[in-house]
Short mmCIF file of C-alpha atoms in Angstrom, two decimals:
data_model
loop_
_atom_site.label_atom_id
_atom_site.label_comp_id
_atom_site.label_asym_id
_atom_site.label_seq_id
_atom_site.Cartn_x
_atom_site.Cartn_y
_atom_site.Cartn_z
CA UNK R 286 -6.12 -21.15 -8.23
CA UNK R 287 -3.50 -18.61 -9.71
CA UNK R 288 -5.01 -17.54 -13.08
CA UNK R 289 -1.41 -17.15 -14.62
CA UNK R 290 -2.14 -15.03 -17.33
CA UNK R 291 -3.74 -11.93 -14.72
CA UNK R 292 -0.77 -12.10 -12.49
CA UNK R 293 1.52 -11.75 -15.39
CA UNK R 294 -0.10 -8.64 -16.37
CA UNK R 295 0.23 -7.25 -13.13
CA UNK R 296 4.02 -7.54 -13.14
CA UNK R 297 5.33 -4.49 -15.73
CA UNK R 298 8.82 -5.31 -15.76
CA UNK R 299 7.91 -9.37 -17.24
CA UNK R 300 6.84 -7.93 -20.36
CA UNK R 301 10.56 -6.99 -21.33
CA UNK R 302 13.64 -8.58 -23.51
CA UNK R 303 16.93 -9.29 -22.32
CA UNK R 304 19.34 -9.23 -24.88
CA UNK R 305 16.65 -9.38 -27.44
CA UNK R 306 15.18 -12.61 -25.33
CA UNK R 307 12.25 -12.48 -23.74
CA UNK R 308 12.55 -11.96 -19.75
CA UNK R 309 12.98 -14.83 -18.09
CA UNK R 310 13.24 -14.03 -14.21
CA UNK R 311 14.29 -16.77 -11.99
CA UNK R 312 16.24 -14.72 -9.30
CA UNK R 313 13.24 -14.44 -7.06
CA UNK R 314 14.82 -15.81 -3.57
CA UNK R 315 17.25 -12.50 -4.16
CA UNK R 316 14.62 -10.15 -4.52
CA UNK R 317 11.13 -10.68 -5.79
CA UNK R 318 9.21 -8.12 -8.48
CA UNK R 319 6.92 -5.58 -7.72
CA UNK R 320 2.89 -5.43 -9.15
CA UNK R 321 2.32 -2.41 -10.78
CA UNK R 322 -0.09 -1.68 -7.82
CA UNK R 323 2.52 -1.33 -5.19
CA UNK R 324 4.86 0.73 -7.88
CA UNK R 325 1.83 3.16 -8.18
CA UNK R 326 1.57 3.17 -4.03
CA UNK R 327 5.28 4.25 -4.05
CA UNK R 328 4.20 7.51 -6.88
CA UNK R 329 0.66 8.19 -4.52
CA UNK R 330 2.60 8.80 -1.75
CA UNK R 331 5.00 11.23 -3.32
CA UNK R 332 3.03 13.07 -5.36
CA UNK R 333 -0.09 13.16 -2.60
CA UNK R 334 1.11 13.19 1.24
CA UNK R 335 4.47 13.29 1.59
CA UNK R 336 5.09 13.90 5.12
CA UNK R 337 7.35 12.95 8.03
CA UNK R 338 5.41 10.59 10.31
CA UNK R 339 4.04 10.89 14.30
CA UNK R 340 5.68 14.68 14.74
CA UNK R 341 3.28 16.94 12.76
CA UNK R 342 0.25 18.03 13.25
CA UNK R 343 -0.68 19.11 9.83
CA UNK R 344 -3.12 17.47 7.09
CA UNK R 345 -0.48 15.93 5.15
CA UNK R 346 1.40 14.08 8.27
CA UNK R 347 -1.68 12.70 9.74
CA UNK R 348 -2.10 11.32 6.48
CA UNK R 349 1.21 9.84 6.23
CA UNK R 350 1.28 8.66 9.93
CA UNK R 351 -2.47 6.98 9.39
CA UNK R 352 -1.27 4.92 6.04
CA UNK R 353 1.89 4.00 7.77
CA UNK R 354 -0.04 2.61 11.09
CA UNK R 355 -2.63 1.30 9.22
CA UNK R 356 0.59 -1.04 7.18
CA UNK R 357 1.40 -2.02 10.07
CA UNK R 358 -1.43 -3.46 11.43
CA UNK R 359 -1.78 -4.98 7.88
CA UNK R 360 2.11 -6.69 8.72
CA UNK R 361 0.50 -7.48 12.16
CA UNK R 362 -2.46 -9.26 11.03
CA UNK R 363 -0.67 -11.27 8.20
CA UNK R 364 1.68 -12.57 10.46
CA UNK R 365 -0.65 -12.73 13.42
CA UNK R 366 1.14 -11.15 16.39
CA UNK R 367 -0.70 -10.47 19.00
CA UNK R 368 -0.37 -6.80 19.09
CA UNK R 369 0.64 -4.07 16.38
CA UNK R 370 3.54 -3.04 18.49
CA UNK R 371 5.23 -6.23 18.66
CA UNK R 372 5.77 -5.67 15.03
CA UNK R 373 9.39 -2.98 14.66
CA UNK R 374 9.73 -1.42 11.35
CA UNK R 375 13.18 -2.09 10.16
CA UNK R 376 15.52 -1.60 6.84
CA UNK R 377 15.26 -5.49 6.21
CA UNK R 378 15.86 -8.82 7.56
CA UNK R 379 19.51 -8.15 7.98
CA UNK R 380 19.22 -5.07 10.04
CA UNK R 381 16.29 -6.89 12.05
CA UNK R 382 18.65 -9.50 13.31
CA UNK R 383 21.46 -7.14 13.85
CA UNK R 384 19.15 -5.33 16.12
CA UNK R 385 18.47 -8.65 17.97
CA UNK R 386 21.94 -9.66 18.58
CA UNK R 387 23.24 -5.83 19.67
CA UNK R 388 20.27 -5.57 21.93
CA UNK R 389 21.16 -8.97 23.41
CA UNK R 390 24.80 -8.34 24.23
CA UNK R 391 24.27 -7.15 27.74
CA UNK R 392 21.89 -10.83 28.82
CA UNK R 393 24.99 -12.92 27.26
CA UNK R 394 27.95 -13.46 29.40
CA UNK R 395 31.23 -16.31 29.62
CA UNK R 396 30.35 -19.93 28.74
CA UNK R 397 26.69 -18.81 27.42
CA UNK R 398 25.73 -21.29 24.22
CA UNK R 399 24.30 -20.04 20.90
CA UNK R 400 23.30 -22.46 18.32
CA UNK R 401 22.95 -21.99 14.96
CA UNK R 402 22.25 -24.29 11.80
CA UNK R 403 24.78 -24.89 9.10
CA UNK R 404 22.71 -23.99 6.11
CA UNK R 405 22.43 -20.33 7.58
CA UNK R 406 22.42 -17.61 5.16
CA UNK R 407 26.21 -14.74 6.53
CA UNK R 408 23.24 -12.21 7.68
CA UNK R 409 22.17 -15.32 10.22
CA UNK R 410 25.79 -16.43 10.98
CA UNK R 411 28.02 -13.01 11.09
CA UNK R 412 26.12 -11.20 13.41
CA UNK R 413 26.19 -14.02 16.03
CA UNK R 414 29.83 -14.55 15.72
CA UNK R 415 30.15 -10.57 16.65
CA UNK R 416 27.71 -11.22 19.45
CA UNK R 417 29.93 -13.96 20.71
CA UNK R 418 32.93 -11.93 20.27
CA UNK R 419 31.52 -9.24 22.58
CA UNK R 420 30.51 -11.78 25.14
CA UNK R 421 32.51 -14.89 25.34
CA UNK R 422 29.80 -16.69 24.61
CA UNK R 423 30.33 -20.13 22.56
CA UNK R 424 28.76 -20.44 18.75
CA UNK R 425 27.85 -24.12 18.50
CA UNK R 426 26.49 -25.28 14.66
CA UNK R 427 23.40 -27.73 13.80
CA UNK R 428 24.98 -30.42 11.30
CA UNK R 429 23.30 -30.93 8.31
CA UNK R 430 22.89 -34.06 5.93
CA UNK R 431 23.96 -34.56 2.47
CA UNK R 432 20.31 -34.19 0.99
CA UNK R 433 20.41 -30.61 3.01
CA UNK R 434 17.96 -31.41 6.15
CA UNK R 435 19.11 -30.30 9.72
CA UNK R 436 19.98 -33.59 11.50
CA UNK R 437 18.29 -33.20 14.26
CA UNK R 438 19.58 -35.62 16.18
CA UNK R 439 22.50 -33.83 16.76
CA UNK R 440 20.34 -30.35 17.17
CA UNK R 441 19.00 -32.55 20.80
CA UNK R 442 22.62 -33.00 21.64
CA UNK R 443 23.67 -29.23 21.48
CA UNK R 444 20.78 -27.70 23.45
CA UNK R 445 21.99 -27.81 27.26
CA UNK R 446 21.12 -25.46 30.05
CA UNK R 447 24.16 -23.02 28.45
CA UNK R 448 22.01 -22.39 25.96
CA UNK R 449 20.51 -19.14 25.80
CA UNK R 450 19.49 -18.55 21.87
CA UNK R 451 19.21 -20.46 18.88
CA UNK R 452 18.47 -19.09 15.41
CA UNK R 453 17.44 -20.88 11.91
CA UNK R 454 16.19 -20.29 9.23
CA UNK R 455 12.56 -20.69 8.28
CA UNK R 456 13.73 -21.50 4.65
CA UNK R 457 17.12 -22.22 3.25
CA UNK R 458 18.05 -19.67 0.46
CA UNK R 459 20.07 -21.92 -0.99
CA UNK R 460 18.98 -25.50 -0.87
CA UNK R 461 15.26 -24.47 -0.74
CA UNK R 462 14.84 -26.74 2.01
CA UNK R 463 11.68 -25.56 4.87
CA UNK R 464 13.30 -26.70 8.34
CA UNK R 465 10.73 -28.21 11.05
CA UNK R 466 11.05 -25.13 13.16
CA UNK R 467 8.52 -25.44 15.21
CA UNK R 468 9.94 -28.42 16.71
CA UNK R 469 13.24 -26.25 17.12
CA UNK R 470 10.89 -23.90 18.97
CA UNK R 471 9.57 -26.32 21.30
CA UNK R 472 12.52 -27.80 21.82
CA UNK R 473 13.93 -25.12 22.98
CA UNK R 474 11.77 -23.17 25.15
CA UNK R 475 12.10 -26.58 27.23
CA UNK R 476 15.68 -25.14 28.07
CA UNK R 477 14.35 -21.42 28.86
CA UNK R 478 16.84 -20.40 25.53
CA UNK R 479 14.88 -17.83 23.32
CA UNK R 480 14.44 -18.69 19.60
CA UNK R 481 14.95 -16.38 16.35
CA UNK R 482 13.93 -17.67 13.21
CA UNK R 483 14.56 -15.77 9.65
CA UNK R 484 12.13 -15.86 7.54
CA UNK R 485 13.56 -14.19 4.66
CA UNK R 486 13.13 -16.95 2.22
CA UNK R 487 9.74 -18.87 3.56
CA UNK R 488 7.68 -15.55 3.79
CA UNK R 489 6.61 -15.60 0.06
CA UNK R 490 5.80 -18.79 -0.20
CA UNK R 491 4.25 -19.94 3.37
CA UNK R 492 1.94 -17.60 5.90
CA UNK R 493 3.39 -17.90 9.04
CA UNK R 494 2.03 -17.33 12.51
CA UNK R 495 3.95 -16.26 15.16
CA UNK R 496 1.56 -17.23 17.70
CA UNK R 497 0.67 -20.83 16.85
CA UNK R 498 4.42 -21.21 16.53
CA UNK R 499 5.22 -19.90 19.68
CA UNK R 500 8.20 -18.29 18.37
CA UNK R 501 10.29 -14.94 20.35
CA UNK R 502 11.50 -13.52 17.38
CA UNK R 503 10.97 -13.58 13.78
CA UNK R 504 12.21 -11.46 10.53
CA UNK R 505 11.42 -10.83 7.02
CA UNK R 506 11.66 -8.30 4.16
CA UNK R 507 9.46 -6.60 2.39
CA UNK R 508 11.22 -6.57 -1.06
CA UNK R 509 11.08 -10.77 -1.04
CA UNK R 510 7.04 -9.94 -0.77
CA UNK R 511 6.93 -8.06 -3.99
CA UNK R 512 7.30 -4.90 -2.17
CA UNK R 513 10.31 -1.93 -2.05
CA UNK R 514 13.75 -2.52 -0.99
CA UNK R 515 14.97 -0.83 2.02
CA UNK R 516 12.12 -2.68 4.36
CA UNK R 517 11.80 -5.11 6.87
CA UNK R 518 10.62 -6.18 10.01
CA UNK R 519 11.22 -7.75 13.31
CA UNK R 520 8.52 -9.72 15.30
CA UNK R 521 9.39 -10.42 18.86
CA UNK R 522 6.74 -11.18 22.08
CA UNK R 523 5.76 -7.80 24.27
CA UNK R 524 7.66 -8.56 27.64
CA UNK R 525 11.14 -9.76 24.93
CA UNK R 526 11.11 -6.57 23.41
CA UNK R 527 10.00 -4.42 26.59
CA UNK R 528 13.18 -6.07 28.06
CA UNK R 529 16.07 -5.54 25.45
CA UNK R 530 17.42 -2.03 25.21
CA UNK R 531 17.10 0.40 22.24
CA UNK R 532 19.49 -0.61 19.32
CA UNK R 533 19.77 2.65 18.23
CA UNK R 534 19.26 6.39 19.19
CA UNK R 535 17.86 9.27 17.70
CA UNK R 536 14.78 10.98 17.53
CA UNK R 537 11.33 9.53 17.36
CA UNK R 538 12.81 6.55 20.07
CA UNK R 539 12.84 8.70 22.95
CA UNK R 540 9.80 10.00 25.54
CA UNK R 541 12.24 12.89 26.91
CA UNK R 542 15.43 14.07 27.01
CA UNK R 543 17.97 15.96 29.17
CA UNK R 544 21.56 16.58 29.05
CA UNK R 545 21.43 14.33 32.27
CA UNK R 546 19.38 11.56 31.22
CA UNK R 547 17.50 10.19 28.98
CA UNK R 548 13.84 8.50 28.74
CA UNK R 549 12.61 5.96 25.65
CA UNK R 550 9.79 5.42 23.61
CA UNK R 551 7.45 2.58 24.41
CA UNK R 552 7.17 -0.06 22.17
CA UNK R 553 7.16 0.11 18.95
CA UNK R 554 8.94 3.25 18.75
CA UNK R 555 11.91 2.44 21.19
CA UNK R 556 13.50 0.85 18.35
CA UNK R 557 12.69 2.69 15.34
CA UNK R 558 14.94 5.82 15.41
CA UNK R 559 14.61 8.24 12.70
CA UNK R 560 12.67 8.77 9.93
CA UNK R 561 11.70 5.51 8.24
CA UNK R 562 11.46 4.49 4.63
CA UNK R 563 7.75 5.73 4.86
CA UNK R 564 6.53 5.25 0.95
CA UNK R 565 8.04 1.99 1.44
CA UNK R 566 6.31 1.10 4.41
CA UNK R 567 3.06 1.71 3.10
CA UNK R 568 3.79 -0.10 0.26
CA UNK R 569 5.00 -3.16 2.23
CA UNK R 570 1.16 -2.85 3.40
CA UNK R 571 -0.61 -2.98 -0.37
CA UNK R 572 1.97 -5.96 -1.69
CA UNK R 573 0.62 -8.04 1.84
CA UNK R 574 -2.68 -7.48 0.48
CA UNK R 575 -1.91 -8.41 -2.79
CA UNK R 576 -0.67 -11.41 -2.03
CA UNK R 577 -3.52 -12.25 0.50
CA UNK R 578 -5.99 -11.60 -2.29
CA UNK R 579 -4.47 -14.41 -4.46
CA UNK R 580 -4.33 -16.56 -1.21
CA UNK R 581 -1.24 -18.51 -0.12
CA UNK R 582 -2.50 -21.48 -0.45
CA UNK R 583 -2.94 -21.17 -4.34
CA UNK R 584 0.55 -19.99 -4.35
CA UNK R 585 2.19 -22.75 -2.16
CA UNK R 586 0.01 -25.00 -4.68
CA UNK R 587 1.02 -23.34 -8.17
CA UNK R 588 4.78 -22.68 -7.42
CA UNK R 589 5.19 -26.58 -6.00
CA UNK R 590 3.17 -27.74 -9.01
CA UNK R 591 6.18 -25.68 -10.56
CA UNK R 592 8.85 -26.60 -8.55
CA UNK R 593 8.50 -30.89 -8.81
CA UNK R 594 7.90 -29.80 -13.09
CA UNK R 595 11.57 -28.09 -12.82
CA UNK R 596 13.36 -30.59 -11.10
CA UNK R 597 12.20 -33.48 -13.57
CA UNK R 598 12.81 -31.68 -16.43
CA UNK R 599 16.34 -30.20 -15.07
CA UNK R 600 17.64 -33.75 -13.99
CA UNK R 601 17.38 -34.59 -18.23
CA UNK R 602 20.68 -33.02 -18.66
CA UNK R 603 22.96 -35.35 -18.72
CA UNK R 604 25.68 -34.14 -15.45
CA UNK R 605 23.34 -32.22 -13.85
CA UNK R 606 24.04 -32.04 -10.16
CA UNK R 607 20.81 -30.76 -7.52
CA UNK R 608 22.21 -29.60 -4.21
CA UNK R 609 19.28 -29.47 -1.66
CA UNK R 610 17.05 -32.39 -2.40
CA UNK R 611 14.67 -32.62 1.00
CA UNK R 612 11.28 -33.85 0.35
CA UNK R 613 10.02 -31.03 2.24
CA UNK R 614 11.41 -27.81 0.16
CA UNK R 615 10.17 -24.97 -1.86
CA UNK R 616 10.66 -22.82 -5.13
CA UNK R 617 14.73 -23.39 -5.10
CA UNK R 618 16.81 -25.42 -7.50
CA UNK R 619 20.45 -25.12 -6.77
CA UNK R 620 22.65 -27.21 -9.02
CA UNK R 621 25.41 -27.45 -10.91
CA UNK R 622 26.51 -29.49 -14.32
CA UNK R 623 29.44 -31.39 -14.44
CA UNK R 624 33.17 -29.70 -14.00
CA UNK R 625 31.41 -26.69 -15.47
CA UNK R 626 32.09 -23.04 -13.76
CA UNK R 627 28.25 -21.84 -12.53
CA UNK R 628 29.42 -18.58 -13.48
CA UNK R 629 30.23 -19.53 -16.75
CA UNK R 630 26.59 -20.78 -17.16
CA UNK R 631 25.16 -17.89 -15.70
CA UNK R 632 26.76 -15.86 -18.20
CA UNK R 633 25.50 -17.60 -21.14
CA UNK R 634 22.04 -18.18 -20.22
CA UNK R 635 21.69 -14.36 -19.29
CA UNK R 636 22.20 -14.11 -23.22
CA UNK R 637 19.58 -15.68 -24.01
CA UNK R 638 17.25 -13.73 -21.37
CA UNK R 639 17.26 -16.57 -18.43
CA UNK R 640 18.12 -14.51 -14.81
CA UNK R 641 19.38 -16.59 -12.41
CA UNK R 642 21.78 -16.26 -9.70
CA UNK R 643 25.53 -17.99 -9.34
CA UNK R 644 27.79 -17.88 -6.62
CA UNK R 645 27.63 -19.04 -3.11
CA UNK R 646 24.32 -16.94 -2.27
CA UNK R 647 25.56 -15.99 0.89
CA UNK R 648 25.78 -19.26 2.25
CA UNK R 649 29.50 -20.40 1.96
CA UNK R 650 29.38 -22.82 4.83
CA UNK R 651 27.08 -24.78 2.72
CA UNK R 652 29.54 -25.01 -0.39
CA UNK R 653 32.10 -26.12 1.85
CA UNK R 654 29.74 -28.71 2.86
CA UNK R 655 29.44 -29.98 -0.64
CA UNK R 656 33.17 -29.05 -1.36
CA UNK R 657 32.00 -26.96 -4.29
CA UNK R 658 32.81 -23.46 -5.47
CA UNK R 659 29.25 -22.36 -5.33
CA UNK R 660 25.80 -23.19 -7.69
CA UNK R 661 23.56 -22.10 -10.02
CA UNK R 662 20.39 -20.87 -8.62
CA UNK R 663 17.11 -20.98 -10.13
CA UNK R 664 14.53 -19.76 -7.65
CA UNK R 665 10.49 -19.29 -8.78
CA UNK R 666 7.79 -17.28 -7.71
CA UNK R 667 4.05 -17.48 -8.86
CA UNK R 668 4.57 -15.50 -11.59
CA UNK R 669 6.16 -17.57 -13.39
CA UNK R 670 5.06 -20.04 -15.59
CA UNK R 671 6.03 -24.24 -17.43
CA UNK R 672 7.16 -22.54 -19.94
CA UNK R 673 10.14 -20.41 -18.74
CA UNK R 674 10.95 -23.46 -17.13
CA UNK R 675 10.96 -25.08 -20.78
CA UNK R 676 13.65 -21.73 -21.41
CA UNK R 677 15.56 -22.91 -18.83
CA UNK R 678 16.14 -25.99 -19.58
CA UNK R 679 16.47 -25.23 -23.52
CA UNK R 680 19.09 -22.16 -22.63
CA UNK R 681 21.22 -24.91 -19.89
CA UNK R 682 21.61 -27.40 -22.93
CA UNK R 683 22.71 -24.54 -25.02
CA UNK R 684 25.23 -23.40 -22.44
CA UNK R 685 26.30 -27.25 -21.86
CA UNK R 686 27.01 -27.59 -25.30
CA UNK R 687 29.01 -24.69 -25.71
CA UNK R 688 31.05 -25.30 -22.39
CA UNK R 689 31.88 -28.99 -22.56
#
């Protein structure tokens, strides 16, 4: 069980007013907050043993290279890959699938298929129309259904022998909605294509594991964990990732070099280049065990407990739209009330202290879907409690009110 009250105090920054209103934070699929114990990681290792990592033989960076292992294997373990080194330290999700499609660019050729779903966040649709553009190869699109579930059907009518990748999301950041991807998975692999699945949005609320699901590549960020920004990482099998080329070069991702020629790394290094966000590595490694510790099965519990309270007490108002409404979904209410600008709410609830997000969230194939300018957003975390939901809903009439 999440005792409520303890996890609040944990979280500094809740404590505060906003606009003379207390905080209410419900902007959590953007970026999640951090426990004070993961802020103080971020001071230890700046004030104690900062270092550059792997090249030094002195005290200080052997201590930096042991705490920044030792997150890894913590990354590794939570997300159950077989070995540490399948896990590649990157700057975030985004850069993690970046490095996916660049590395991939030289396997892809003419007439080569790569599907993607239609609730995709740009950092899971942009990169894949570059890849395409490099390649010839052809982007084909998973429908989706007006209460925001992949129609699979239609998925079993795209995958052909052409196709060599598909990529979804774990968790749509903007309907909320968890897609069946293991069934993508298995569906797949029966046509030899490789499968990438970002996992952005369903890391803080659902454990994954990369072996049980069989999957070639997945991503995530560390600042959607309650840890820093600037950190992320890629999962991919051994042979995958002993096959694709270095996405970048530099130092650290090289065994030798020559004017003439010029050697990698082997795994993990060969694709982490430079000097990482260290402090924020190591702190990706204490916010993991933080959330461990509370267990996330009391968390999927609490913030669904949360989730079905919100969406009663939001479809009160009078007008009020839900976009996104799949029985199987977490932690995301996207909506919008009558003829009335989300922005415009946005901006008045943020008066009274309520933090939610407006806009298209990235996800502007999805809007067109609805034929709508974009949503507002309120997304929860287990940190928050009934009674910022009770704020919502009390700030949205407000706004409603005052806009009609």
């Amino acid at each position: 069980m999440i005792d409520i009250k303890k996890v609040r105090a944990d979280f500094p920054i809740l404590n505060q007013k906003v606009n003379g209103n207390p905080l209410v934070y419900l902007d959590n699929a953007a970026t999640t907050q951090k426990p004070q114990i993961v802020i103080d990681s971020l001071v230890d290792y700046y004030s104690k043993y900062n270092a550059n990592i792997h090249r030094g033989v002195h005290t200080l960076s052997q201590l930096a290279t042991d705490a920044f292992e030792q997150a890894r294997n913590k990354i590794q373990k939570h997300f159950n890959a077989k070995h540490n080194y399948e896990i590649i330290i990157t700057s975030g999700t985004t850069d993690s699938i970046n490095l996916v499609a660049t590395s991939f660019t030289q396997f892809l050729q003419k007439d080569d298929e790569i599907i993607i779903s239609a609730m995709e966040h740009h950092s899971n649709i942009v990169p894949w129309q570059m890849l395409c553009q490099r390649t010839g190869a052809t982007l084909k699109v998973i429908p989706i259904s007006e209460n925001g579930e992949l129609i699979m059907e239609e998925y079993d009518k795209l995958l052909t022998s052409k196709t060599k990748l598909v990529f979804v999301n774990h968790v749509s950041n903007a309907l909320g909605t968890i897609n069946p991807i293991k069934e993508i998975i298995d569906k797949a692999h029966t046509f030899n294509a490789y499968v990438l699945i970002d996992g952005a949005q369903s890391s803080p609320h659902i454990k994954p594991d990369v072996q049980a699901l069989d999957v070639d590549f997945y991503v995530a960020s560390a600042h959607k964990l309650c840890g820093p920004t600037g950190v992320g990482i890629l999962y991919g099998k051994e042979a995958l990732l002993n096959k694709l080329p270095p996405y970048q070069g530099g130092g650290e991702m090289i065994k030798e070099v020559t004017f003439e020629h010029t050697s990698y790394a082997d795994l993990p290094y060969k694709f982490e280049a430079g000097t990482p966000n260290i402090a924020g590595v190591i702190a990706f490694g204490v916010a993991i065990d933080y959330l461990n510790e509370l267990g996330f099965d009391n968390i999927a519990a609490y913030e669904n407990e949360l989730l079905t309270y919100a969406t009663k007490k939001l479809l009160q108002i009078e007008g009020l739209k839900i976009y996104g409404t799949s029985k199987n979904k977490t932690s995301v209410i996207s909506f919008n009330i009558d003829n009335i600008h989300p922005y415009d709410i946005g901006t008045i609830i943020d008066k009274l202290g309520i933090e939610v997000r407006t806009g298209h969230h990235c996800a502007q194939p999805i809007m067109d879907f609805y034929k709508i300018p974009g949503t507002v957003r309120a997304s929860f975390s287990f940190y928050n409690t009934f009674e910022e939901v009770d704020a919502l809903y009390n700030a949205l009439s407000k706004a409603k009110a005052m806009l009609s």
